[in-house]
Amino acid sequence: SGHDIRWEQRFEEFENFLRTHERGPRQNVSEERSLYGWMYFQKKKLRQLKHHGSDFNSIGLTEEQVKRLATLQIPLSAASGHDIRWEQRFEEFENFLRTHERGPRQNVSEERSLYGWMYFQKKKLRQLKHHGSDFNSIGLTEEQVKRLATLQIPLSAASGHDIRW
């Protein structure tokens, strides 16, 4: 159908975008907004699928389309541009740890931005201890909290001077 052909074109456009830019499209960049919207609705449909079992018709996707989307490995929790940016920063941080075998430092200008990101993630995780598992109250998804936990960052280390991993 025409709908399926249009979906296929958008999928290929999205796939090429990921390959070229190594990130998802952004809502706040006018040339990327349309593709961002397409991605947003695909993820919304995939999240609905979790609630509807494998009733593909109910979400407006074919089984084949669902399988194709799965090959892109887009985190479903990342529904907003904010979450996509978080994902990018997380990967930057993970790569930094792997490369330098330490956390970023506040007093090194090229590392300051990543240090700030890490500092706020730790602050949010410490808040989570007080809020139980109310993820919304700290501005992180459950998935993001789990991903941060894999890094084994000491939460008590609030200053760059204390971070020695």
Short mmCIF file of C-alpha atoms in Angstrom, two decimals:
data_model
loop_
_atom_site.label_atom_id
_atom_site.label_comp_id
_atom_site.label_asym_id
_atom_site.label_seq_id
_atom_site.Cartn_x
_atom_site.Cartn_y
_atom_site.Cartn_z
CA SER A 1 0.00 0.00 0.00
CA GLY A 2 1.00 3.66 -0.32
CA HIS A 3 1.25 3.87 3.46
CA ASP A 4 3.75 0.99 3.53
CA ILE A 5 5.84 2.53 0.73
CA ARG A 6 5.94 5.87 2.56
CA TRP A 7 6.91 4.06 5.79
CA GLU A 8 9.70 2.26 3.94
CA GLN A 9 11.04 5.56 2.56
CA ARG A 10 11.02 7.14 6.02
CA PHE A 11 12.67 4.08 7.55
CA GLU A 12 15.51 4.22 4.99
CA GLU A 13 15.83 7.98 5.54
CA PHE A 14 16.07 7.39 9.29
CA GLU A 15 18.55 4.52 8.89
CA ASN A 16 20.76 6.71 6.66
CA PHE A 17 20.55 9.55 9.16
CA LEU A 18 21.73 7.26 11.98
CA ARG A 19 24.58 5.95 9.85
CA THR A 20 25.67 9.44 8.76
CA HIS A 21 25.30 11.32 12.04
CA GLU A 22 25.77 8.46 14.54
CA ARG A 23 22.84 9.84 16.54
CA GLY A 24 19.09 10.24 16.24
CA PRO A 25 17.48 13.32 14.69
CA ARG A 26 16.84 16.28 16.98
CA GLN A 27 13.55 18.02 17.59
CA ASN A 28 15.19 21.45 17.91
CA VAL A 29 16.99 21.30 14.52
CA SER A 30 14.53 22.38 11.83
CA GLU A 31 15.90 20.11 9.05
CA GLU A 32 15.70 17.11 11.42
CA ARG A 33 12.31 17.81 13.01
CA SER A 34 10.21 15.80 10.54
CA LEU A 35 12.41 12.71 10.90
CA TYR A 36 12.47 13.19 14.68
CA GLY A 37 8.65 13.17 14.65
CA TRP A 38 8.58 9.98 12.60
CA MET A 39 10.99 8.30 15.02
CA TYR A 40 9.00 9.54 18.02
CA PHE A 41 5.79 7.96 16.70
CA GLN A 42 7.49 4.69 15.80
CA LYS A 43 8.78 4.42 19.35
CA LYS A 44 5.36 5.31 20.73
CA LYS A 45 3.85 2.49 18.62
CA LEU A 46 6.50 0.04 19.82
CA ARG A 47 5.79 0.94 23.45
CA GLN A 48 2.07 0.37 22.78
CA LEU A 49 2.95 -3.05 21.38
CA LYS A 50 4.28 -4.03 24.81
CA HIS A 51 0.76 -3.46 26.19
CA HIS A 52 -1.07 -5.08 23.25
CA GLY A 53 1.02 -8.25 23.03
CA SER A 54 1.69 -9.03 19.38
CA ASP A 55 -1.44 -7.35 18.01
CA PHE A 56 0.41 -5.43 15.27
CA ASN A 57 -2.77 -4.08 13.64
CA SER A 58 -3.75 -2.29 16.84
CA ILE A 59 -0.60 -0.14 16.66
CA GLY A 60 -0.60 0.46 12.90
CA LEU A 61 2.60 -1.43 12.09
CA THR A 62 3.18 -4.74 10.36
CA GLU A 63 5.21 -7.50 12.00
CA GLU A 64 7.92 -6.90 9.37
CA GLN A 65 8.06 -3.17 10.23
CA VAL A 66 8.40 -3.98 13.94
CA LYS A 67 11.30 -6.33 13.15
CA ARG A 68 12.99 -3.67 10.97
CA LEU A 69 12.68 -1.07 13.75
CA ALA A 70 14.18 -3.55 16.22
CA THR A 71 17.33 -3.78 14.05
CA LEU A 72 17.98 -0.08 14.75
CA GLN A 73 18.20 -0.71 18.52
CA ILE A 74 16.55 2.60 19.41
CA PRO A 75 15.96 2.85 23.16
CA LEU A 76 12.17 3.00 23.57
CA SER A 77 12.45 4.99 26.76
CA ALA A 78 14.08 7.79 24.80
CA ALA A 79 10.88 9.39 23.65
CA SER A 80 12.03 12.97 23.78
CA GLY A 81 14.93 14.96 22.42
CA HIS A 82 16.02 15.38 26.04
CA ASP A 83 16.27 11.59 26.40
CA ILE A 84 18.14 11.25 23.11
CA ARG A 85 20.62 13.88 24.33
CA TRP A 86 20.95 11.91 27.58
CA GLU A 87 21.72 8.81 25.55
CA GLN A 88 24.45 10.66 23.64
CA ARG A 89 25.99 12.02 26.84
CA PHE A 90 25.86 8.58 28.46
CA GLU A 91 27.77 7.08 25.51
CA GLU A 92 30.28 9.97 25.62
CA PHE A 93 30.77 9.35 29.32
CA GLU A 94 31.10 5.57 28.85
CA ASN A 95 33.71 6.13 26.11
CA PHE A 96 35.58 8.59 28.31
CA LEU A 97 35.77 6.03 31.14
CA ARG A 98 36.95 3.34 28.74
CA THR A 99 39.60 5.60 27.17
CA HIS A 100 40.93 7.38 30.27
CA GLU A 101 40.16 4.76 32.95
CA ARG A 102 38.91 7.58 35.20
CA GLY A 103 36.05 10.03 35.38
CA PRO A 104 36.18 13.49 33.76
CA ARG A 105 37.70 16.31 35.82
CA GLN A 106 36.11 19.63 36.63
CA ASN A 107 39.42 21.49 36.38
CA VAL A 108 40.24 20.28 32.82
CA SER A 109 38.39 22.55 30.38
CA GLU A 110 37.71 19.87 27.70
CA GLU A 111 36.30 17.56 30.39
CA ARG A 112 34.24 20.11 32.34
CA SER A 113 30.97 19.64 30.41
CA LEU A 114 31.08 15.85 30.80
CA TYR A 115 32.04 16.25 34.46
CA GLY A 116 28.95 18.44 34.96
CA TRP A 117 26.73 15.83 33.31
CA MET A 118 28.18 13.10 35.53
CA TYR A 119 27.80 15.28 38.63
CA PHE A 120 24.08 15.82 37.95
CA GLN A 121 23.47 12.13 37.22
CA LYS A 122 25.01 11.25 40.58
CA LYS A 123 22.96 13.94 42.29
CA LYS A 124 19.79 12.44 40.72
CA LEU A 125 20.79 8.93 41.82
CA ARG A 126 21.36 10.14 45.38
CA GLN A 127 17.87 11.76 45.27
CA LEU A 128 16.47 8.41 44.17
CA LYS A 129 17.57 6.91 47.49
CA HIS A 130 15.25 9.40 49.22
CA HIS A 131 12.36 9.03 46.75
CA GLY A 132 12.32 5.22 46.58
CA SER A 133 11.73 4.16 42.98
CA ASP A 134 9.87 7.32 41.91
CA PHE A 135 11.97 7.82 38.78
CA ASN A 136 9.87 10.71 37.45
CA SER A 137 10.62 12.76 40.56
CA ILE A 138 14.34 12.75 39.74
CA GLY A 139 14.02 13.24 35.98
CA LEU A 140 15.44 9.86 34.94
CA THR A 141 13.74 6.80 33.48
CA GLU A 142 14.13 3.40 35.11
CA GLU A 143 16.18 2.34 32.07
CA GLN A 144 18.54 5.32 32.51
CA VAL A 145 19.03 4.48 36.20
CA LYS A 146 19.90 0.88 35.25
CA ARG A 147 22.37 2.06 32.61
CA LEU A 148 24.06 4.41 35.09
CA ALA A 149 24.32 1.53 37.58
CA THR A 150 26.37 -0.47 35.05
CA LEU A 151 29.08 2.22 35.27
CA GLN A 152 29.55 1.64 39.02
CA ILE A 153 30.14 5.31 39.78
CA PRO A 154 30.63 5.98 43.51
CA LEU A 155 27.74 8.26 44.47
CA SER A 156 29.55 9.79 47.41
CA ALA A 157 32.19 11.24 45.11
CA ALA A 158 30.50 14.55 44.44
CA SER A 159 33.59 16.57 43.58
CA GLY A 160 36.14 16.03 40.82
CA HIS A 161 38.86 16.05 43.45
CA ASP A 162 37.27 12.95 45.09
CA ILE A 163 36.91 10.98 41.86
CA ARG A 164 39.73 8.52 41.43
CA TRP A 165 37.97 5.37 40.11
#
